[in-house]
Coordinates of C-alpha atoms in Angstrom, one line a residue:
X1 CA 59.6 -7.6 -93.2
X2 CA 58.0 -4.5 -91.7
X3 CA 59.9 -1.7 -89.8
X4 CA 58.8 -3.0 -86.4
X5 CA 60.1 -6.5 -87.0
X6 CA 63.4 -5.1 -88.5
X7 CA 63.9 -2.9 -85.4
X8 CA 63.3 -5.8 -83.1
X9 CA 65.7 -8.0 -85.1
X10 CA 68.4 -5.3 -84.9
X11 CA 67.9 -4.9 -81.2
X12 CA 68.2 -8.6 -80.7
X13 CA 71.4 -8.7 -82.7
X14 CA 72.9 -5.9 -80.7
X15 CA 72.0 -7.6 -77.5
X16 CA 73.5 -10.8 -78.6
X17 CA 76.7 -9.0 -79.6
X18 CA 77.0 -7.4 -76.2
X19 CA 76.4 -10.7 -74.5
X20 CA 79.1 -12.4 -76.6
X21 CA 81.6 -9.6 -75.9
X22 CA 80.9 -9.9 -72.2
X23 CA 81.3 -13.7 -72.3
X24 CA 84.5 -13.4 -74.4
X25 CA 86.0 -11.0 -71.8
X26 CA 85.0 -13.3 -69.0
X27 CA 86.5 -16.3 -70.8
X28 CA 89.8 -14.4 -71.4
X29 CA 90.0 -13.5 -67.7
X30 CA 89.2 -17.1 -66.6
X31 CA 91.8 -18.5 -68.9
X32 CA 94.5 -15.9 -68.1
X33 CA 94.4 -15.9 -64.3
X34 CA 95.9 -19.4 -63.9
X35 CA 98.8 -18.4 -66.2
X36 CA 99.3 -15.1 -64.3
X37 CA 99.4 -17.0 -61.0
X38 CA 101.7 -19.7 -62.3
X39 CA 104.1 -17.5 -64.3
X40 CA 104.5 -14.9 -61.6
X41 CA 104.4 -17.5 -58.8
X42 CA 101.9 -15.5 -56.9
X43 CA 100.9 -16.9 -53.4
X44 CA 97.3 -15.8 -54.0
X45 CA 94.2 -17.8 -54.5
X46 CA 92.9 -17.6 -58.1
X47 CA 89.5 -16.6 -56.8
X48 CA 90.9 -13.3 -55.5
X49 CA 92.2 -12.3 -58.9
X50 CA 89.0 -13.4 -60.6
X51 CA 87.0 -11.1 -58.2
X52 CA 89.5 -8.3 -58.8
X53 CA 89.3 -8.5 -62.6
X54 CA 85.5 -8.7 -62.2
X55 CA 85.5 -5.4 -60.2
X56 CA 87.9 -3.7 -62.7
X57 CA 86.1 -4.8 -65.9
X58 CA 82.5 -4.6 -64.4
X59 CA 79.9 -1.9 -64.8
X60 CA 81.2 0.0 -61.7
X61 CA 84.7 0.7 -63.1
X62 CA 85.5 0.2 -66.8
X63 CA 82.1 -1.2 -67.9
X64 CA 83.5 -3.8 -70.3
X65 CA 81.3 -6.6 -68.8
X66 CA 77.6 -6.2 -68.9
X67 CA 75.6 -8.4 -66.5
X68 CA 72.3 -9.2 -68.3
X69 CA 69.9 -12.0 -67.8
X70 CA 71.9 -14.5 -69.8
X71 CA 75.1 -13.9 -67.9
X72 CA 73.2 -14.0 -64.7
X73 CA 71.8 -17.4 -65.5
X74 CA 75.3 -18.7 -66.2
X75 CA 76.3 -17.1 -62.9
X76 CA 73.7 -19.1 -61.0
X77 CA 74.8 -22.3 -62.7
X78 CA 78.4 -21.5 -61.7
X79 CA 77.3 -21.1 -58.1
X80 CA 75.4 -24.3 -58.3
X81 CA 78.3 -26.2 -59.7
X82 CA 80.6 -24.9 -57.0
X83 CA 78.3 -26.3 -54.3
X84 CA 77.6 -29.4 -56.3
X85 CA 81.3 -30.3 -56.3
X86 CA 81.6 -29.3 -52.6
X87 CA 78.8 -31.8 -51.8
X88 CA 80.5 -34.4 -53.9
X89 CA 83.7 -34.0 -52.0
X90 CA 82.0 -34.5 -48.7
X91 CA 83.1 -37.7 -47.0
X92 CA 80.4 -39.3 -44.8
X93 CA 83.2 -40.0 -42.2
X94 CA 83.8 -36.3 -41.8
X95 CA 80.3 -35.6 -40.6
X96 CA 80.1 -38.6 -38.2
X97 CA 81.7 -39.4 -34.9
X98 CA 84.1 -37.0 -33.4
X99 CA 84.6 -34.9 -36.5
X100 CA 80.8 -34.4 -37.0
X101 CA 80.3 -33.5 -33.3
X102 CA 83.1 -31.0 -33.3
X103 CA 81.9 -29.5 -36.6
X104 CA 78.3 -29.1 -35.5
X105 CA 79.1 -27.7 -32.1
X106 CA 81.6 -25.3 -33.7
X107 CA 79.0 -23.9 -36.1
X108 CA 76.3 -23.6 -33.4
X109 CA 78.8 -21.7 -31.2
X110 CA 79.7 -19.4 -34.1
X111 CA 76.0 -18.7 -34.8
X112 CA 75.4 -17.8 -31.1
X113 CA 78.4 -15.5 -31.0
X114 CA 77.4 -14.0 -34.3
X115 CA 73.8 -13.3 -33.1
X116 CA 75.1 -11.6 -30.0
X117 CA 77.7 -9.4 -31.8
X118 CA 75.4 -8.4 -34.7
X119 CA 72.6 -7.6 -32.2
X120 CA 75.0 -5.1 -30.6
X121 CA 75.7 -3.6 -34.1
X122 CA 71.9 -3.5 -34.7
X123 CA 71.3 -1.7 -31.5
X124 CA 74.0 0.9 -32.5
X125 CA 72.3 1.4 -35.9
X126 CA 75.2 0.0 -37.9
X127 CA 73.1 -2.8 -39.5
X128 CA 69.5 -3.3 -40.1
X129 CA 69.6 -7.1 -41.0
X130 CA 70.4 -9.0 -37.8
X131 CA 69.8 -12.6 -38.8
X132 CA 71.1 -12.4 -42.4
X133 CA 74.5 -10.8 -41.4
X134 CA 74.8 -13.2 -38.4
X135 CA 74.3 -16.2 -40.7
X136 CA 76.8 -14.8 -43.2
X137 CA 79.5 -14.6 -40.5
X138 CA 79.2 -18.3 -39.8
X139 CA 80.0 -19.5 -43.4
X140 CA 83.1 -21.3 -44.6
X141 CA 84.4 -21.3 -48.1
X142 CA 84.9 -25.1 -48.3
X143 CA 84.3 -25.2 -52.0
X144 CA 86.9 -22.5 -52.6
X145 CA 89.6 -24.0 -50.3
X146 CA 89.0 -27.7 -51.1
X147 CA 91.2 -27.5 -54.2
X148 CA 94.0 -25.9 -52.1
X149 CA 93.8 -28.6 -49.4
X150 CA 93.5 -31.4 -52.0
X151 CA 96.4 -30.1 -54.1
X152 CA 98.6 -30.0 -51.0
X153 CA 97.8 -33.6 -50.2
X154 CA 96.1 -32.8 -46.9
X155 CA 92.6 -34.3 -47.5
X156 CA 93.7 -37.7 -46.2
X157 CA 95.3 -36.3 -43.0
X158 CA 93.5 -35.6 -39.7
X159 CA 93.7 -31.9 -40.6
X160 CA 92.0 -32.5 -43.9
X161 CA 89.3 -34.7 -42.3
X162 CA 88.5 -32.1 -39.6
X163 CA 88.5 -29.4 -42.2
X164 CA 86.0 -31.3 -44.4
X165 CA 83.7 -31.7 -41.3
X166 CA 84.1 -28.1 -40.2
X167 CA 83.8 -26.8 -43.8
X168 CA 80.6 -28.9 -44.4
X169 CA 79.1 -27.4 -41.3
X170 CA 80.1 -24.0 -42.4
X171 CA 78.3 -24.5 -45.7
X172 CA 75.3 -26.8 -44.9
X173 CA 74.5 -25.1 -41.6
X174 CA 74.1 -21.6 -43.2
X175 CA 72.2 -23.1 -46.1
X176 CA 69.6 -24.6 -43.7
X177 CA 69.6 -21.4 -41.7
X178 CA 68.8 -19.5 -44.9
X179 CA 65.9 -21.8 -45.6
X180 CA 64.5 -21.7 -42.1
X181 CA 65.2 -18.1 -41.0
X182 CA 65.4 -16.0 -44.2
X183 CA 62.4 -17.3 -46.1
X184 CA 59.1 -15.5 -46.6
X185 CA 57.1 -18.3 -45.1
X186 CA 56.5 -18.9 -41.4
X187 CA 58.9 -21.1 -39.5
X188 CA 56.5 -24.2 -39.3
X189 CA 55.6 -24.0 -42.9
X190 CA 59.2 -23.7 -43.9
X191 CA 60.1 -26.8 -41.7
X192 CA 57.2 -28.7 -43.4
X193 CA 58.4 -27.7 -46.9
X194 CA 62.0 -28.6 -46.0
X195 CA 60.8 -32.0 -44.8
X196 CA 59.0 -32.5 -48.2
X197 CA 62.2 -31.5 -50.0
X198 CA 64.2 -33.9 -47.8
X199 CA 61.8 -36.8 -48.7
X200 CA 62.2 -36.0 -52.5
X201 CA 65.9 -35.8 -52.1
X202 CA 65.9 -39.2 -50.4
X203 CA 63.8 -40.7 -53.2
X204 CA 66.3 -39.4 -55.7
X205 CA 69.1 -40.7 -53.6
X206 CA 67.6 -44.2 -53.5
X207 CA 66.2 -44.3 -57.1
X208 CA 69.5 -45.1 -59.0
X209 CA 70.0 -48.2 -56.9
X210 CA 66.7 -49.6 -58.2
X211 CA 67.0 -48.3 -61.8
X212 CA 70.7 -49.0 -62.4
X213 CA 70.6 -52.5 -63.9
X214 CA 73.8 -54.2 -65.2
X215 CA 72.8 -53.2 -68.7
X216 CA 72.3 -49.6 -67.8
X217 CA 75.7 -49.5 -66.0
X218 CA 77.4 -50.9 -69.1
X219 CA 75.8 -48.3 -71.3
X220 CA 76.9 -45.6 -68.8
X221 CA 80.4 -46.8 -68.7
X222 CA 80.6 -47.2 -72.5
X223 CA 79.3 -43.7 -73.0
X224 CA 82.5 -42.2 -71.5
X225 CA 84.3 -43.1 -74.8
X226 CA 81.5 -42.0 -77.1
X227 CA 79.8 -38.7 -78.1
X228 CA 76.7 -39.6 -76.1
X229 CA 78.4 -39.0 -72.7
X230 CA 75.3 -40.4 -71.0
X231 CA 76.6 -40.2 -67.4
X232 CA 77.6 -36.6 -67.8
X233 CA 74.1 -35.7 -69.2
X234 CA 72.3 -37.4 -66.3
X235 CA 74.6 -35.7 -63.9
X236 CA 73.5 -32.3 -65.4
X237 CA 69.9 -33.5 -65.1
X238 CA 70.4 -34.4 -61.5
X239 CA 71.9 -31.0 -60.7
X240 CA 69.2 -29.0 -62.6
X241 CA 66.4 -31.1 -61.1
X242 CA 67.4 -30.4 -57.5
X243 CA 68.2 -26.8 -58.3
X244 CA 64.7 -26.4 -59.7
X245 CA 63.0 -28.2 -56.8
X246 CA 64.9 -26.2 -54.2
X247 CA 64.0 -22.9 -56.0
X248 CA 60.4 -24.0 -56.4
X249 CA 60.1 -24.7 -52.7
X250 CA 61.4 -21.2 -52.0
X251 CA 64.9 -22.2 -50.9
X252 CA 68.2 -21.0 -52.2
X253 CA 69.4 -23.0 -55.1
X254 CA 72.7 -23.9 -53.4
X255 CA 70.7 -26.3 -51.1
X256 CA 69.7 -28.4 -54.1
X257 CA 73.2 -28.2 -55.6
X258 CA 74.9 -29.4 -52.4
X259 CA 72.4 -32.3 -52.0
X260 CA 72.9 -33.3 -55.7
X261 CA 76.6 -33.6 -55.1
X262 CA 76.1 -35.8 -52.1
X263 CA 73.8 -38.0 -54.1
X264 CA 76.2 -38.4 -57.0
X265 CA 79.0 -39.3 -54.6
X266 CA 76.9 -42.3 -53.4
X267 CA 76.8 -43.9 -56.8
X268 CA 80.2 -42.9 -58.2
X269 CA 83.1 -45.4 -58.4
X270 CA 86.3 -44.9 -56.3
X271 CA 88.6 -42.1 -57.4
X272 CA 91.0 -44.4 -59.3
X273 CA 88.2 -45.6 -61.6
X274 CA 86.1 -42.4 -61.7
X275 CA 85.8 -41.1 -65.2
X276 CA 82.8 -38.9 -64.5
X277 CA 84.2 -36.5 -61.9
X278 CA 87.1 -35.1 -64.1
X279 CA 84.5 -34.2 -66.7
X280 CA 82.2 -32.5 -64.3
X281 CA 85.1 -30.6 -62.8
X282 CA 86.2 -29.6 -66.3
X283 CA 82.7 -28.2 -66.9
X284 CA 82.7 -26.4 -63.6
X285 CA 86.2 -25.2 -63.0
X286 CA 86.8 -24.8 -66.8
X287 CA 84.2 -22.0 -67.2
X288 CA 81.1 -21.7 -65.0
X289 CA 82.8 -21.4 -61.6
X290 CA 85.3 -18.8 -62.6
X291 CA 82.5 -17.0 -64.3
X292 CA 80.6 -16.9 -61.0
X293 CA 83.5 -15.3 -59.2
X294 CA 84.1 -12.8 -62.0
X295 CA 80.5 -11.8 -62.1
X296 CA 80.4 -11.5 -58.3
X297 CA 83.2 -9.0 -58.5
X298 CA 81.5 -7.1 -61.3
X299 CA 78.3 -6.9 -59.2
X300 CA 80.2 -5.6 -56.2
X301 CA 79.4 -2.1 -55.1
X302 CA 82.9 -0.9 -54.9
X303 CA 82.0 2.7 -54.5
X304 CA 80.3 2.1 -51.1
X305 CA 83.4 0.2 -49.9
X306 CA 85.7 3.0 -51.0
X307 CA 83.4 5.5 -49.2
X308 CA 83.5 3.5 -45.9
X309 CA 86.4 1.0 -45.8
X310 CA 86.1 0.6 -42.0
X311 CA 82.8 -1.3 -42.5
X312 CA 84.7 -3.9 -44.6
X313 CA 87.5 -4.1 -42.0
X314 CA 84.9 -4.6 -39.2
X315 CA 83.3 -7.6 -41.0
X316 CA 86.7 -9.0 -41.8
X317 CA 87.6 -8.9 -38.1
X318 CA 84.3 -10.5 -37.2
X319 CA 84.8 -13.4 -39.6
X320 CA 87.9 -14.3 -37.5
X321 CA 86.2 -13.6 -34.2
X322 CA 82.9 -15.4 -34.9
X323 CA 84.1 -18.3 -37.1
X324 CA 87.8 -18.8 -36.5
X325 CA 88.5 -18.3 -32.8
X326 CA 85.8 -20.7 -31.4
X327 CA 87.4 -23.5 -33.5
X328 CA 90.8 -22.8 -32.0
X329 CA 89.3 -23.5 -28.6
X330 CA 87.0 -26.4 -29.6
X331 CA 89.7 -28.3 -31.5
X332 CA 92.4 -28.0 -28.8
X333 CA 92.4 -31.8 -28.2
X334 CA 91.7 -32.9 -31.8
X335 CA 94.5 -30.8 -33.2
X336 CA 97.0 -30.4 -30.3
X337 CA 99.7 -28.7 -32.4
X338 CA 98.9 -25.0 -31.9
X339 CA 100.3 -24.0 -35.3
X340 CA 98.2 -26.5 -37.1
X341 CA 95.2 -25.5 -35.1
X342 CA 95.8 -21.8 -36.0
X343 CA 96.0 -22.8 -39.7
X344 CA 92.8 -24.8 -39.3
X345 CA 91.0 -21.9 -37.6
X346 CA 92.0 -19.5 -40.3
X347 CA 90.9 -21.8 -43.0
X348 CA 87.5 -22.3 -41.4
X349 CA 87.1 -18.5 -41.0
X350 CA 87.6 -18.0 -44.7
X351 CA 84.3 -17.3 -46.4
X352 CA 83.1 -16.0 -49.7
X353 CA 80.6 -18.0 -52.0
X354 CA 77.8 -18.1 -49.4
X355 CA 78.5 -14.5 -48.5
X356 CA 77.7 -13.7 -52.1
X357 CA 74.5 -15.9 -52.0
X358 CA 73.2 -14.5 -48.7
X359 CA 73.8 -10.9 -49.5
X360 CA 72.2 -11.3 -52.9
X361 CA 69.1 -12.8 -51.3
X362 CA 68.8 -10.1 -48.6
X363 CA 69.5 -7.1 -50.8
X364 CA 67.0 -8.5 -53.4
X365 CA 64.4 -8.7 -50.5
X366 CA 65.1 -5.2 -49.5
X367 CA 66.3 -6.3 -46.0
X368 CA 70.1 -5.7 -46.1
X369 CA 71.7 -2.4 -46.9
X370 CA 73.7 -2.5 -50.2
X371 CA 76.7 -1.0 -48.4
X372 CA 76.7 -3.8 -45.8
X373 CA 76.3 -6.4 -48.6
X374 CA 79.3 -4.9 -50.4
X375 CA 81.3 -4.8 -47.2
X376 CA 80.5 -8.4 -46.4
X377 CA 81.5 -9.7 -49.9
X378 CA 84.7 -7.5 -49.7
X379 CA 85.5 -8.9 -46.3
X380 CA 85.0 -12.4 -47.7
X381 CA 87.3 -11.7 -50.6
X382 CA 89.9 -10.3 -48.2
X383 CA 89.6 -13.4 -46.0
X384 CA 90.3 -15.6 -49.1
X385 CA 93.4 -13.5 -49.7
X386 CA 94.7 -13.2 -46.2
X387 CA 93.6 -16.1 -44.0
X388 CA 94.9 -19.1 -46.0
X389 CA 98.2 -17.3 -46.7
X390 CA 98.6 -16.4 -43.0
X391 CA 97.7 -20.0 -42.0
X392 CA 100.4 -21.4 -44.3
X393 CA 102.9 -19.0 -42.9
X394 CA 102.1 -20.0 -39.3
X395 CA 102.2 -23.7 -40.2
X396 CA 104.5 -24.0 -43.2
X397 CA 105.3 -27.7 -42.5
X398 CA 102.0 -28.9 -44.1
X399 CA 102.8 -27.2 -47.4
X400 CA 106.3 -28.5 -47.4
X401 CA 105.2 -32.0 -46.7
X402 CA 102.6 -31.9 -49.4
X403 CA 105.2 -30.6 -51.9
X404 CA 107.5 -33.5 -51.0
X405 CA 104.7 -35.9 -51.5
X406 CA 103.9 -34.5 -55.0
X407 CA 107.6 -34.5 -56.0
X408 CA 108.1 -38.1 -54.8
X409 CA 104.9 -39.4 -56.6
X410 CA 106.6 -40.2 -60.0
X411 CA 109.2 -42.4 -58.2
X412 CA 106.5 -44.7 -56.8

């Protein structure tokens, strides 16, 4: 082996060692946070602590976590799995009828208000990315809050159904807006490409119905108890295929992930007999999704936030003004209880994952100022910390009822 090859081998070994150390630290944080929350009985969403530890251990503070290409790829998979599971949780009934109309009108109203408010900031020279920031303010962290709503037994209630509809609009609406308004192509070309993607997604949506013979279904079911795990493997293929197609068409990968989740839901058995979903959730929530939040914290430009904290507070207030308050008005008849409606509005105003995605896209394109991106992500993290907690304080009856239901479950 010559000197050049030996040098390259040593460099590769050192790189691998740094990557493994970073992954070990990320894994330790992901495994420790649930224990910290449970043992200390903290009324804080785990995602906030994951972000906080990411900031602390990331390159901007202690520098113990290095974000290289390998970790970044896993980060993208974590983001994809987060939206994949959000798409899977989407009930068709929540986007139809009254729930669907309210959700769609609520998001459109939020977008109009956001464009007006951000245009004023643009005129004042505070921001230089009007459309990107406006779209970011209309997002909802449905994927982040779904486990909270589900664990409290609220998904089957009117509150949960309306939240699913509003949350879906707060995720799918911005995803479409990103594709249409933030792409490098012209509007009409983007619409044409989006239509082609929709056709491909529809073909994938229909294909299993023609290919899944009785024999194939039996093999899929049997694989749950063997090392082949065929259903899990094909689920991963579905996710990666639509992620790749979306990225190839110039769209953000979250569009493909969300659609993949919706497609899988169509062919999955009811929850009681669903042996696939727990395994996919184990893959996602077990490692990749917490990795996404830790890496997002590590990438956060905390120095710019410390230098100008008022910018973060401004965006935090705008999340409530743009996304939350319109829902309080629009849902006055659907959710007549004012405390429940305030809780709903605060939940809908909570945003983070798409804020990370949008700011990453815009900063990478050189359109959004890094300080605005950091302030938006910081405001999203603060909303995850404050809004759900405040909503539960305003309407504590929901949490109590959910706890009673969980405690009574073994007696049934």
